[in-house]
Short mmCIF file of C-alpha atoms in Angstrom, two decimals:
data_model
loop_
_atom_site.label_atom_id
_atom_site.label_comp_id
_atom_site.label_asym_id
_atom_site.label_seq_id
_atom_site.Cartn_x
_atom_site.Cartn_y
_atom_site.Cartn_z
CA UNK A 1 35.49 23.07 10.64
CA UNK A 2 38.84 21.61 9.28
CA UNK A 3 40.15 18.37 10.95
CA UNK A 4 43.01 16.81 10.66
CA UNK A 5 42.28 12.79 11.81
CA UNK A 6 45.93 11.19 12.24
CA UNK A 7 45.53 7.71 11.57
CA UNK A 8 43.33 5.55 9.43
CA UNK A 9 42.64 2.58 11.27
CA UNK A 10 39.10 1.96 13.32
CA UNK A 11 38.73 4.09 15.13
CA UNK A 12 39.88 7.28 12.60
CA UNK A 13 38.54 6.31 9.41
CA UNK A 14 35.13 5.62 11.00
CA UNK A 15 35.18 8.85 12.89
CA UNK A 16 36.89 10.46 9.80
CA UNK A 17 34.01 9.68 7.83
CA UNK A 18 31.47 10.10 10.48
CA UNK A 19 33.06 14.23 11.18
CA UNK A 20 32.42 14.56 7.04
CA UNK A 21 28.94 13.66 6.96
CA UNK A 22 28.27 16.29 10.17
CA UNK A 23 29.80 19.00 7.34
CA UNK A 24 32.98 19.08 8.56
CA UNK A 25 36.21 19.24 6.16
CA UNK A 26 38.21 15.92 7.22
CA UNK A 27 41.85 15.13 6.14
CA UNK A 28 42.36 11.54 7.04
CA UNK A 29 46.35 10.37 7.31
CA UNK A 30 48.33 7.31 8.12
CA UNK A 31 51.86 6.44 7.26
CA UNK A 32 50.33 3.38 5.79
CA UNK A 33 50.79 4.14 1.86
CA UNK A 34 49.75 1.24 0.94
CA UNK A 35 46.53 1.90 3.44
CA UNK A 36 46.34 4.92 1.80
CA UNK A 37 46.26 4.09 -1.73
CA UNK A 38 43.85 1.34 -1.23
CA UNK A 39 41.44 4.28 0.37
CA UNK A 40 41.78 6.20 -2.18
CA UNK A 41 40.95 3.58 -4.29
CA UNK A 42 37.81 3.17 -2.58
CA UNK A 43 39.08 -0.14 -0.63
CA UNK A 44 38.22 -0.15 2.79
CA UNK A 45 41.11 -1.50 5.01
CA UNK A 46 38.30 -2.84 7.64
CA UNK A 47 34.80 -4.62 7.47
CA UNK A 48 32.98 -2.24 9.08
CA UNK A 49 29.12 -2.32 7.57
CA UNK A 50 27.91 0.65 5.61
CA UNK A 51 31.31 2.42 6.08
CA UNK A 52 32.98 1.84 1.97
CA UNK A 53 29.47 3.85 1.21
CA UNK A 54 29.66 6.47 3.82
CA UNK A 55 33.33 7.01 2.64
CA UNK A 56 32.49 6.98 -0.69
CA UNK A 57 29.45 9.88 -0.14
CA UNK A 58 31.82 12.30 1.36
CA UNK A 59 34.65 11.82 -1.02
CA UNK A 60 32.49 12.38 -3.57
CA UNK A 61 31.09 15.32 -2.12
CA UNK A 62 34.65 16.64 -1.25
CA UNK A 63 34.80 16.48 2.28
CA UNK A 64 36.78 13.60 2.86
CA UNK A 65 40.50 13.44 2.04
CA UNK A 66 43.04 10.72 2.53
CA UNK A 67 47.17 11.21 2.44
CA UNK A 68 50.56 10.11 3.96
CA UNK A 69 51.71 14.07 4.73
CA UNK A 70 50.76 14.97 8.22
CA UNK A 71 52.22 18.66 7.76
CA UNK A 72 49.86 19.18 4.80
CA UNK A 73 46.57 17.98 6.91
CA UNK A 74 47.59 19.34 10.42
CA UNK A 75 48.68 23.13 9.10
CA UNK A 76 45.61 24.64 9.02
CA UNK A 77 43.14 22.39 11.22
CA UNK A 78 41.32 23.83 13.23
CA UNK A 79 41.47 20.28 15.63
CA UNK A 80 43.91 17.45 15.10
CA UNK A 81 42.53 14.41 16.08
CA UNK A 82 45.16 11.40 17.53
CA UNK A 83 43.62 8.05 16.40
CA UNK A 84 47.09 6.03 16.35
CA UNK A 85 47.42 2.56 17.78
CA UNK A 86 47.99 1.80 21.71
CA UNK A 87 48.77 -1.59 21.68
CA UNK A 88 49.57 -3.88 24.42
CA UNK A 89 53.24 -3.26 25.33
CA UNK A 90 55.13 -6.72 25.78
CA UNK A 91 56.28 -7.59 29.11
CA UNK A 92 54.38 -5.48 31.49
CA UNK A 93 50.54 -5.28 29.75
CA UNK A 94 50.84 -1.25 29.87
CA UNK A 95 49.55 0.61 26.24
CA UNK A 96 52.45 1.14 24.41
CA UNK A 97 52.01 5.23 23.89
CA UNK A 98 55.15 5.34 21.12
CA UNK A 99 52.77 6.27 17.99
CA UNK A 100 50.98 8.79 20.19
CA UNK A 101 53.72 10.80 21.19
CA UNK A 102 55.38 10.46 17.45
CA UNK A 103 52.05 12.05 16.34
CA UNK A 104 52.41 14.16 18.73
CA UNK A 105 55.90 15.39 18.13
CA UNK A 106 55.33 16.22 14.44
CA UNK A 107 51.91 17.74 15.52
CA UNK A 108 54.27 20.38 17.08
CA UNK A 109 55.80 20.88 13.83
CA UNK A 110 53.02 21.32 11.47
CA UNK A 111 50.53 22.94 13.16
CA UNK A 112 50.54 26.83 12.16
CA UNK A 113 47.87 28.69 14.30
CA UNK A 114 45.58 28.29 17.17
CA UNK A 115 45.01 24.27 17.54
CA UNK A 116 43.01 21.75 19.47
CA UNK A 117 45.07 18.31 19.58
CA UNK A 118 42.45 16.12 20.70
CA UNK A 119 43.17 12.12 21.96
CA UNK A 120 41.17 9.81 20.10
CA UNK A 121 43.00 7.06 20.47
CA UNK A 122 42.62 5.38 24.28
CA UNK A 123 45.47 6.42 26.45
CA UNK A 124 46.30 6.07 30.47
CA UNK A 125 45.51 8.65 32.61
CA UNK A 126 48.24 11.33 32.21
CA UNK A 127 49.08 10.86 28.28
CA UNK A 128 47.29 14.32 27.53
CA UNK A 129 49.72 16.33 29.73
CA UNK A 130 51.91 14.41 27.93
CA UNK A 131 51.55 15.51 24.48
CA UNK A 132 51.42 19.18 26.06
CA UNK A 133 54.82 18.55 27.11
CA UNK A 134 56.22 17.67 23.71
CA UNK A 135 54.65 20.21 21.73
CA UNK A 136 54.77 23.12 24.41
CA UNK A 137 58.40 22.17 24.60
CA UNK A 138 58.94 22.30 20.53
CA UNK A 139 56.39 25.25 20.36
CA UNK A 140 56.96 26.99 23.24
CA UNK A 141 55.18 30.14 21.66
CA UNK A 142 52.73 28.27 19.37
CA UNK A 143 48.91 28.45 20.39
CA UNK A 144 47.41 25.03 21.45
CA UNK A 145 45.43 23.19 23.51
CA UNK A 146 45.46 19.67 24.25
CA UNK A 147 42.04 17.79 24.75
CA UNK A 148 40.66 14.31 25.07
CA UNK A 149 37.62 12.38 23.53
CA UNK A 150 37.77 8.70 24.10
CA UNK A 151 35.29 6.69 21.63
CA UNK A 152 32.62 4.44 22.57
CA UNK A 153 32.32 2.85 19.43
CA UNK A 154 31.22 -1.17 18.79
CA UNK A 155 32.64 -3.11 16.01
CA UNK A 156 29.89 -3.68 13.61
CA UNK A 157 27.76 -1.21 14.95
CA UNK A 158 30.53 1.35 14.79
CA UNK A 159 28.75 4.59 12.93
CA UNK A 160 25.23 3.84 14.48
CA UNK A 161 27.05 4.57 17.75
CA UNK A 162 29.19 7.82 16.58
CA UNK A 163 26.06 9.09 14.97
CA UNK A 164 23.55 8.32 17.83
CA UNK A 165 26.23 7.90 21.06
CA UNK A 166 24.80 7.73 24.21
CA UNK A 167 26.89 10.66 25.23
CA UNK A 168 30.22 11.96 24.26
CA UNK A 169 32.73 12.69 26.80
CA UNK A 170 35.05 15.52 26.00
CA UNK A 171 38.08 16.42 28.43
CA UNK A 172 39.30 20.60 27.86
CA UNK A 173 40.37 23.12 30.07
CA UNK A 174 39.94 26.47 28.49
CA UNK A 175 36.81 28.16 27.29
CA UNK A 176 38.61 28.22 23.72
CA UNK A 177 38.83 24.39 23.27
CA UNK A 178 35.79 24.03 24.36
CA UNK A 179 34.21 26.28 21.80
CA UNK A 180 35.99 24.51 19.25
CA UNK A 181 35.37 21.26 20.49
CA UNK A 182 31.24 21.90 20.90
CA UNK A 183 31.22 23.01 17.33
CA UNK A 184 33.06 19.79 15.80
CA UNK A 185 29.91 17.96 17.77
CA UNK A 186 26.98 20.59 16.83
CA UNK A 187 25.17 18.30 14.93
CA UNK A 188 24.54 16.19 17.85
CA UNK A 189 22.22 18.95 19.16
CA UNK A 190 19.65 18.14 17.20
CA UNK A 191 19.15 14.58 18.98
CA UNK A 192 20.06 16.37 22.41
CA UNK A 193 22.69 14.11 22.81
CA UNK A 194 24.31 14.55 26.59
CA UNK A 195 27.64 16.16 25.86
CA UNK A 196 29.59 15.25 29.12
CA UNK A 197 32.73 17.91 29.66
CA UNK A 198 35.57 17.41 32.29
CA UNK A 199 39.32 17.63 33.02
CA UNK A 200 41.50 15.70 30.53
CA UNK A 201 42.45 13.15 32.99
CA UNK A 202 38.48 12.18 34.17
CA UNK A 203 38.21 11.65 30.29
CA UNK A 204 41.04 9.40 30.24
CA UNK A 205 39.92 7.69 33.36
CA UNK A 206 36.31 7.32 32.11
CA UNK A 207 37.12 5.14 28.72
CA UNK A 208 39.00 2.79 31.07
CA UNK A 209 36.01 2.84 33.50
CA UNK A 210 33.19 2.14 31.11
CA UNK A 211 35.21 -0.97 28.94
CA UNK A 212 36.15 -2.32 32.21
CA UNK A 213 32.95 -2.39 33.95
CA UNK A 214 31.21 -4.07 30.50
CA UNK A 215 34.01 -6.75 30.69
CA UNK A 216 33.49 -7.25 33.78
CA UNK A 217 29.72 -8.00 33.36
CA UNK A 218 30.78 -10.39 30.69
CA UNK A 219 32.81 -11.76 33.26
CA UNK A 220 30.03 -12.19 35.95
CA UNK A 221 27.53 -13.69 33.34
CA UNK A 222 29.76 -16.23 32.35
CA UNK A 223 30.40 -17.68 35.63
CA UNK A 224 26.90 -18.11 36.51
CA UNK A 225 26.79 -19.72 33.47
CA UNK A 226 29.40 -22.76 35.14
CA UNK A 227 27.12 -22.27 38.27
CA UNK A 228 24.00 -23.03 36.03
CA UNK A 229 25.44 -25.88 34.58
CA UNK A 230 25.98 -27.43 37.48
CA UNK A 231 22.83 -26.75 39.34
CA UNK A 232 20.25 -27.62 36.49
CA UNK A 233 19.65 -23.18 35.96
CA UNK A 234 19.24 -21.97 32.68
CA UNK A 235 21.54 -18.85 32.49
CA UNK A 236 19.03 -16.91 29.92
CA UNK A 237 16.27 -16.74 32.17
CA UNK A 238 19.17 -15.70 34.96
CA UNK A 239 20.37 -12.75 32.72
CA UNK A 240 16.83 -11.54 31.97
CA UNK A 241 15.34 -11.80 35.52
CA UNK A 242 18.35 -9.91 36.51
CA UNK A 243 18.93 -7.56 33.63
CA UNK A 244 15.08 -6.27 33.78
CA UNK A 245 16.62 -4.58 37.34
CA UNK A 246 16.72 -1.09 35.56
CA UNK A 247 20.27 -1.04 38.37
CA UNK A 248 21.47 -3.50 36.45
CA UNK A 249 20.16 -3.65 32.84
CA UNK A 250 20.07 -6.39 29.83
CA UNK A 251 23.15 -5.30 28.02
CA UNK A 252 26.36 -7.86 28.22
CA UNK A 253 24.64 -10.26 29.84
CA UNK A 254 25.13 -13.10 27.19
CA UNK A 255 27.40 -15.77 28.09
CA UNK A 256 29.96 -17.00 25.53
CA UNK A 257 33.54 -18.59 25.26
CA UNK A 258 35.44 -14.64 26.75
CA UNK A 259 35.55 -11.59 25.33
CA UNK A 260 37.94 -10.67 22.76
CA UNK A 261 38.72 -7.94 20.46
CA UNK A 262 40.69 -4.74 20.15
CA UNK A 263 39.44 -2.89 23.28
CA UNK A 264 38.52 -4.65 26.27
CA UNK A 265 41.72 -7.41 26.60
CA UNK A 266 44.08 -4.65 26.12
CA UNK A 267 42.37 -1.59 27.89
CA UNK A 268 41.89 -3.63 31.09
CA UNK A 269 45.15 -4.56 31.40
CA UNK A 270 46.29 -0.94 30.94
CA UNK A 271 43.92 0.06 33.63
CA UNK A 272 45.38 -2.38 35.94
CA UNK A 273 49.29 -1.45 35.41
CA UNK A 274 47.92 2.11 35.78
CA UNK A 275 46.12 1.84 38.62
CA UNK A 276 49.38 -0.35 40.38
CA UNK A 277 51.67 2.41 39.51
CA UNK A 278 49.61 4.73 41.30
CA UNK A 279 49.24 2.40 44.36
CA UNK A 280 45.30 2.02 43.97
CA UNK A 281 45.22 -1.82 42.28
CA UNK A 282 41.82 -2.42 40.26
CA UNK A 283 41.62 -6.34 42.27
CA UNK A 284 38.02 -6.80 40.54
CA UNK A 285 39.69 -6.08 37.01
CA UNK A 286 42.87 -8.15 37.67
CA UNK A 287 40.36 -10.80 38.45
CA UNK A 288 38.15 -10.27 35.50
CA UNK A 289 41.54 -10.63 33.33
CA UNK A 290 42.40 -13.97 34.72
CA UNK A 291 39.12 -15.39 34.60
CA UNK A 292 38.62 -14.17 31.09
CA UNK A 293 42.34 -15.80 29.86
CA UNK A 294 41.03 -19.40 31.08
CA UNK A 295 37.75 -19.32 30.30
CA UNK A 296 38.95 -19.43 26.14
CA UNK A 297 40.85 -22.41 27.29
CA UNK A 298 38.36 -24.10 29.19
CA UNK A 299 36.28 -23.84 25.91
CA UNK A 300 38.42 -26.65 24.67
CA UNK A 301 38.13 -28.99 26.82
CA UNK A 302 34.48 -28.37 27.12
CA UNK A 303 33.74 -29.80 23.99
CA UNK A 304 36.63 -32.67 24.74
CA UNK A 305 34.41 -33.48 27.96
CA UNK A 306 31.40 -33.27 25.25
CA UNK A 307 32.76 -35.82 22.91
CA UNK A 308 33.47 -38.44 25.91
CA UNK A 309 36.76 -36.91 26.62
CA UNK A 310 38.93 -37.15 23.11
CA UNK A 311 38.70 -35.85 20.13
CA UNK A 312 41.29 -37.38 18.72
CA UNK A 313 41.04 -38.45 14.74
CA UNK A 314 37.53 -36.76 14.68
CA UNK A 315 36.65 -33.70 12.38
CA UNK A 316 35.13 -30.37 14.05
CA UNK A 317 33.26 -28.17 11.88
CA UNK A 318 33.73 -24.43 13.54
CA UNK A 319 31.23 -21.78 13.02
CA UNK A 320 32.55 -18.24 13.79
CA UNK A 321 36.00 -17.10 13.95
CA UNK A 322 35.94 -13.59 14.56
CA UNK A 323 35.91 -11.93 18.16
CA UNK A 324 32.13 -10.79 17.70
CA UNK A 325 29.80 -10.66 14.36
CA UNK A 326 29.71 -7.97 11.61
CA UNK A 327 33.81 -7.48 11.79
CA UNK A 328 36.53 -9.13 10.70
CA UNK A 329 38.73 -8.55 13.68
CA UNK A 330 40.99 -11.60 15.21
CA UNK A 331 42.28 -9.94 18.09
CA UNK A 332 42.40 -11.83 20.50
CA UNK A 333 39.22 -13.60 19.59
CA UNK A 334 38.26 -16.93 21.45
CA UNK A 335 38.81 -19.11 18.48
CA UNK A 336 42.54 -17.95 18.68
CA UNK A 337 42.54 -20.33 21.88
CA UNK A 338 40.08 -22.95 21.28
CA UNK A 339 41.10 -23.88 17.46
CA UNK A 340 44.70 -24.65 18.49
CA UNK A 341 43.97 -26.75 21.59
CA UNK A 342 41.43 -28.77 19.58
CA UNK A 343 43.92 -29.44 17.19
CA UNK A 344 46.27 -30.13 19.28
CA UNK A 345 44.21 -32.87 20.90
CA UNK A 346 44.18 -34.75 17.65
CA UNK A 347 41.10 -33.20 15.53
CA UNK A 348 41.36 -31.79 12.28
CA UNK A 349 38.87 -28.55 12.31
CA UNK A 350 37.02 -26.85 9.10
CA UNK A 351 35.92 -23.28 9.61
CA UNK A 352 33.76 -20.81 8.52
CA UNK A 353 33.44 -17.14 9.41
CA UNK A 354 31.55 -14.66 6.71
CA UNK A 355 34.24 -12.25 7.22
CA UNK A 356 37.42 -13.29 8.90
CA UNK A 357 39.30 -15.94 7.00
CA UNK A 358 41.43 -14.22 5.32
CA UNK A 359 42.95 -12.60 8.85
CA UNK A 360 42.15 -16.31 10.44
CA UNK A 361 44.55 -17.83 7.60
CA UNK A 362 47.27 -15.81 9.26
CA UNK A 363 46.89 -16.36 12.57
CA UNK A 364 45.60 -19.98 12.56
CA UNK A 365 47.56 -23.14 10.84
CA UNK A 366 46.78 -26.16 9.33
CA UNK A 367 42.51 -24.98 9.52
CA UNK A 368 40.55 -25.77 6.26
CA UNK A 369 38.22 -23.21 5.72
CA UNK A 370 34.86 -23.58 3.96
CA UNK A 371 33.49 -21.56 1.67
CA UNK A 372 29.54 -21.96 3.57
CA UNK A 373 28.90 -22.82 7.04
CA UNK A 374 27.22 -26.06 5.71
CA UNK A 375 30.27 -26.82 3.85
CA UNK A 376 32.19 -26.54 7.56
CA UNK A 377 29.09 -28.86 8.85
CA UNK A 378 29.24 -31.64 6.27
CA UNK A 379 31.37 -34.68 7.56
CA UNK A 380 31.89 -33.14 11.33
CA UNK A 381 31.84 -35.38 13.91
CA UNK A 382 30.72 -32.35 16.39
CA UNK A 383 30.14 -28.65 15.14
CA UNK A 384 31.10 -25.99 17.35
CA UNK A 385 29.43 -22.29 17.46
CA UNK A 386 32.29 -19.48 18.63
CA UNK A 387 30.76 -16.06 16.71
CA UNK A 388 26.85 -15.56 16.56
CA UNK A 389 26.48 -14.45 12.86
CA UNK A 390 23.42 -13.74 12.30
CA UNK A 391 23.36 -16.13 9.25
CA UNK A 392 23.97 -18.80 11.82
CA UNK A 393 21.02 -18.29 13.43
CA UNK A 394 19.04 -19.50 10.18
CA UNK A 395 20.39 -22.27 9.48
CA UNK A 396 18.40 -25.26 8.89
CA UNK A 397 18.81 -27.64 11.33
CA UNK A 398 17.29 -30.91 9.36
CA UNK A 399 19.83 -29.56 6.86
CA UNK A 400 23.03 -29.71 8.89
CA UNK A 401 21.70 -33.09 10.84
CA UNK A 402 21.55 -34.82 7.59
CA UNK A 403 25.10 -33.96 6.01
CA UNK A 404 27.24 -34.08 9.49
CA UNK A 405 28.68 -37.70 10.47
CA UNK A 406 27.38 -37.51 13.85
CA UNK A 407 24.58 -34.99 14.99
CA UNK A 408 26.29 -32.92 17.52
CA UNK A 409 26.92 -29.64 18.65
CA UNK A 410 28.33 -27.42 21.14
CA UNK A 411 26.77 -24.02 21.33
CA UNK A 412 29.50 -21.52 22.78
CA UNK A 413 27.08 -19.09 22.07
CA UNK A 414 23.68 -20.19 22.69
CA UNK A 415 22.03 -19.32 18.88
CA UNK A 416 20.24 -22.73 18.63
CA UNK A 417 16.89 -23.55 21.37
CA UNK A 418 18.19 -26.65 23.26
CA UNK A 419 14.43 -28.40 23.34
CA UNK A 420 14.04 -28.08 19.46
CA UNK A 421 17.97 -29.39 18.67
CA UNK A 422 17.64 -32.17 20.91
CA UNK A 423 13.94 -33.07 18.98
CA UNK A 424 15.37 -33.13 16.21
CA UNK A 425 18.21 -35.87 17.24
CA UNK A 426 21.13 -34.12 17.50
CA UNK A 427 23.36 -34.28 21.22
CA UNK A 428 23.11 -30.27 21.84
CA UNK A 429 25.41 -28.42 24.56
CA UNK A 430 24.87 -25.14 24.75
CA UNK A 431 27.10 -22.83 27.61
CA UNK A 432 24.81 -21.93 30.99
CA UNK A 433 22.11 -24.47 30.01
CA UNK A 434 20.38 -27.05 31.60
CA UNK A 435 20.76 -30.65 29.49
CA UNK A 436 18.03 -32.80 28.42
CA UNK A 437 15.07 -33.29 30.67
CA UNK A 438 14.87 -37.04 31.76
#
């Protein structure tokens, strides 16, 4: 089938890429030229492992395109996929639906013959009847059909998960979209992967629902992390005697410093000012934002409280900077919260993060950044562990003892086995753990 995918961010090269490889002929657009240029290039905009090959493959093979003319890729698609941004709109925390409807608008004007206009991008309830408005009103004759397909997609594991999804929720109401819409996914047969069809606005609502309901579990494990802490518990064996409950499961049940990223701050607080404007207020999500917002700042002063309550004049090595491993997204990742406040209570901090320096040099000041995460150890008073990188997890801890000033670290995310740090000499806090045995 022909797509058109209308924007080349995350979510629409990935699933750009991902619709070429299932056979599918994919024209990928953005307004980005310089985006654009860069793909065709070969440059990939994102760190996104194995996607520069996978777009390379289908290039090559000539089923991947990339341009700036929407007309050119929407005229004769056979679905035009919406994958613009929905950022946070300032003032009122509600997704800011301007490049959807744009999209939308000059959808009307390209497309030629029967369509599908399908919402990648996450959207409130009610955006779908939406973009039937504008385009039924600029093409009152034309033949269309608005769907939506929300993506369930994980930053570093992002075409694992289109390829092999749990389930892919499609929202149409007519037989024809639905034909069209099953044949995009065909491929997915062959795995018997549940395809899960409803009305456009239980697709809407269901994105919301399922990032949510994992933030909130992030939520939950965290603060019985502060209740472990307190009580002598060890949080790990918490999360597994709980997540082995097959009501419950194992997934999201790792306590850190909040969650971050580009979907869960920004889609819960769009659930929440959607669900107050239609008088049914989400009071478990509302909390689960709050919560989350302090907890990043309580990270600082945790590892104040750790270093006898100042850090004043001392150096902290910091070992992650990115929201979550294998990406080099910032938004609104922990660090963005705990750097600052540490520096602002007098330390000077080196970082290292395999992947996100070069976005963490724009969004963080006066950081030195290392080149090796034993370059950001050497000469710390106290390192701290925000991201789990895997590499992190092998480093040598004889190594780091013997070129830090003082042996100590706080674990935000638990990588390192309290009983073997503490062996070893160094003063080890780790978040949900119990401390050293007397």
């Amino acid at each position: 089938m022909r797509i058109a995918m209308i924007g080349s961010g995350y979510v629409g090269l990935v699933s750009g890429a991902c619709f070429a490889h299932f056979g599918h002929d994919v024209f990928c657009v953005d307004k980005d030229a310089g985006k654009i240029d860069r793909l065709l290039k070969g440059v990939m905009p994102i760190y996104e492992p194995g996607l520069d090959k996978l777009v390379a493959d289908n290039v090559e093979a000539g089923r991947l395109r990339f341009g700036t003319d929407l007309a050119a890729a929407a005229g004769d698609a056979d679905a035009v996929f919406i994958a613009v941004g929905t950022p946070t709109r300032r003032g009122d925390g509600h997704a800011d639906l301007s490049y959807v409807y744009a999209a939308a608008a000059e959808i009307a004007r390209a497309i030629r013959g029967y369509t599908v206009v399908v919402t990648k991008s996450t959207v409130p309830v009610g955006t779908g009847r939406e973009i039937a408005r504008i385009i039924g009103e600029a093409r009152p004759a034309g033949e269309f059909d608005v769907a939506s397909n929300p993506e369930f997609l994980r930053e570093g594991a992002a075409i694992e998960d289109f390829m092999k999804p749990d389930r892919v929720v499609i929202g149409v109401e007519s037989d024809r979209a639905r034909d069209v819409m099953s044949g995009i996914y065909r491929p997915l047969n062959l795995i018997q992967t549940p395809m899960v069809f409803t009305n456009i606005e239980t697709a809407e609502v269901t994105k919301y629902a399922g990032n949510a309901f994992l933030a909130t579990k992030i939520t939950f494990i965290n603060e019985i992390a502060d209740l472990c802490e307190r009580v002598g518990a060890d949080v790990h064996d918490v999360a597994r005697g709980i997540g082995l409950d097959g009501r419950i499961g194992r997934k999201f049940l790792h306590p850190g410093p909040g969650f971050g990223g580009s979907c869960f701050p920004k889609d819960t607080l769009a659930l929440a000012y959607t669900a107050r404007e239609a008088n049914a207020p989400q009071t478990i999500v509302e909390q689960v934002i709050e919560v989350n917002n302090s907890r990043k700042k309580k990270m600082a002063q945790k590892v104040i409280d750790f270093c006898g309550g100042s850090v004043a004049g001392l150096t902290i090595g910091v070992l992650g900077l990115t929201f979550k491993p294998n990406t080099d997204d910032m938004r609104d990742a922990p660090s963005l919260d705990i750097v600052p406040a540490l520096q602002a209570a007098g330390a000077k901090v080196v970082a290292f993060d395999p992947e996100g320096m070069t976005e963490a040099g724009h969004l963080l000041k006066d950081v030195t950044f290392a080149k090796t995460a034993h370059e950001a150890a050497a000469g710390a008073d106290v390192l701290v562990v925000i991201t789990e990188w895997h590499e992190f997890r092998g480093l040598d801890p004889r190594r780091l003892k013997e070129t830090m000033r003082q042996p100590r670290i706080v674990d935000l995310r638990n990588i390192f086995d309290p009983e073997e740090m503490r062996s070893l000499g160094f003063a080890y806090e780790g978040v949900g753990r119990p401390g050293p045995r007397s």
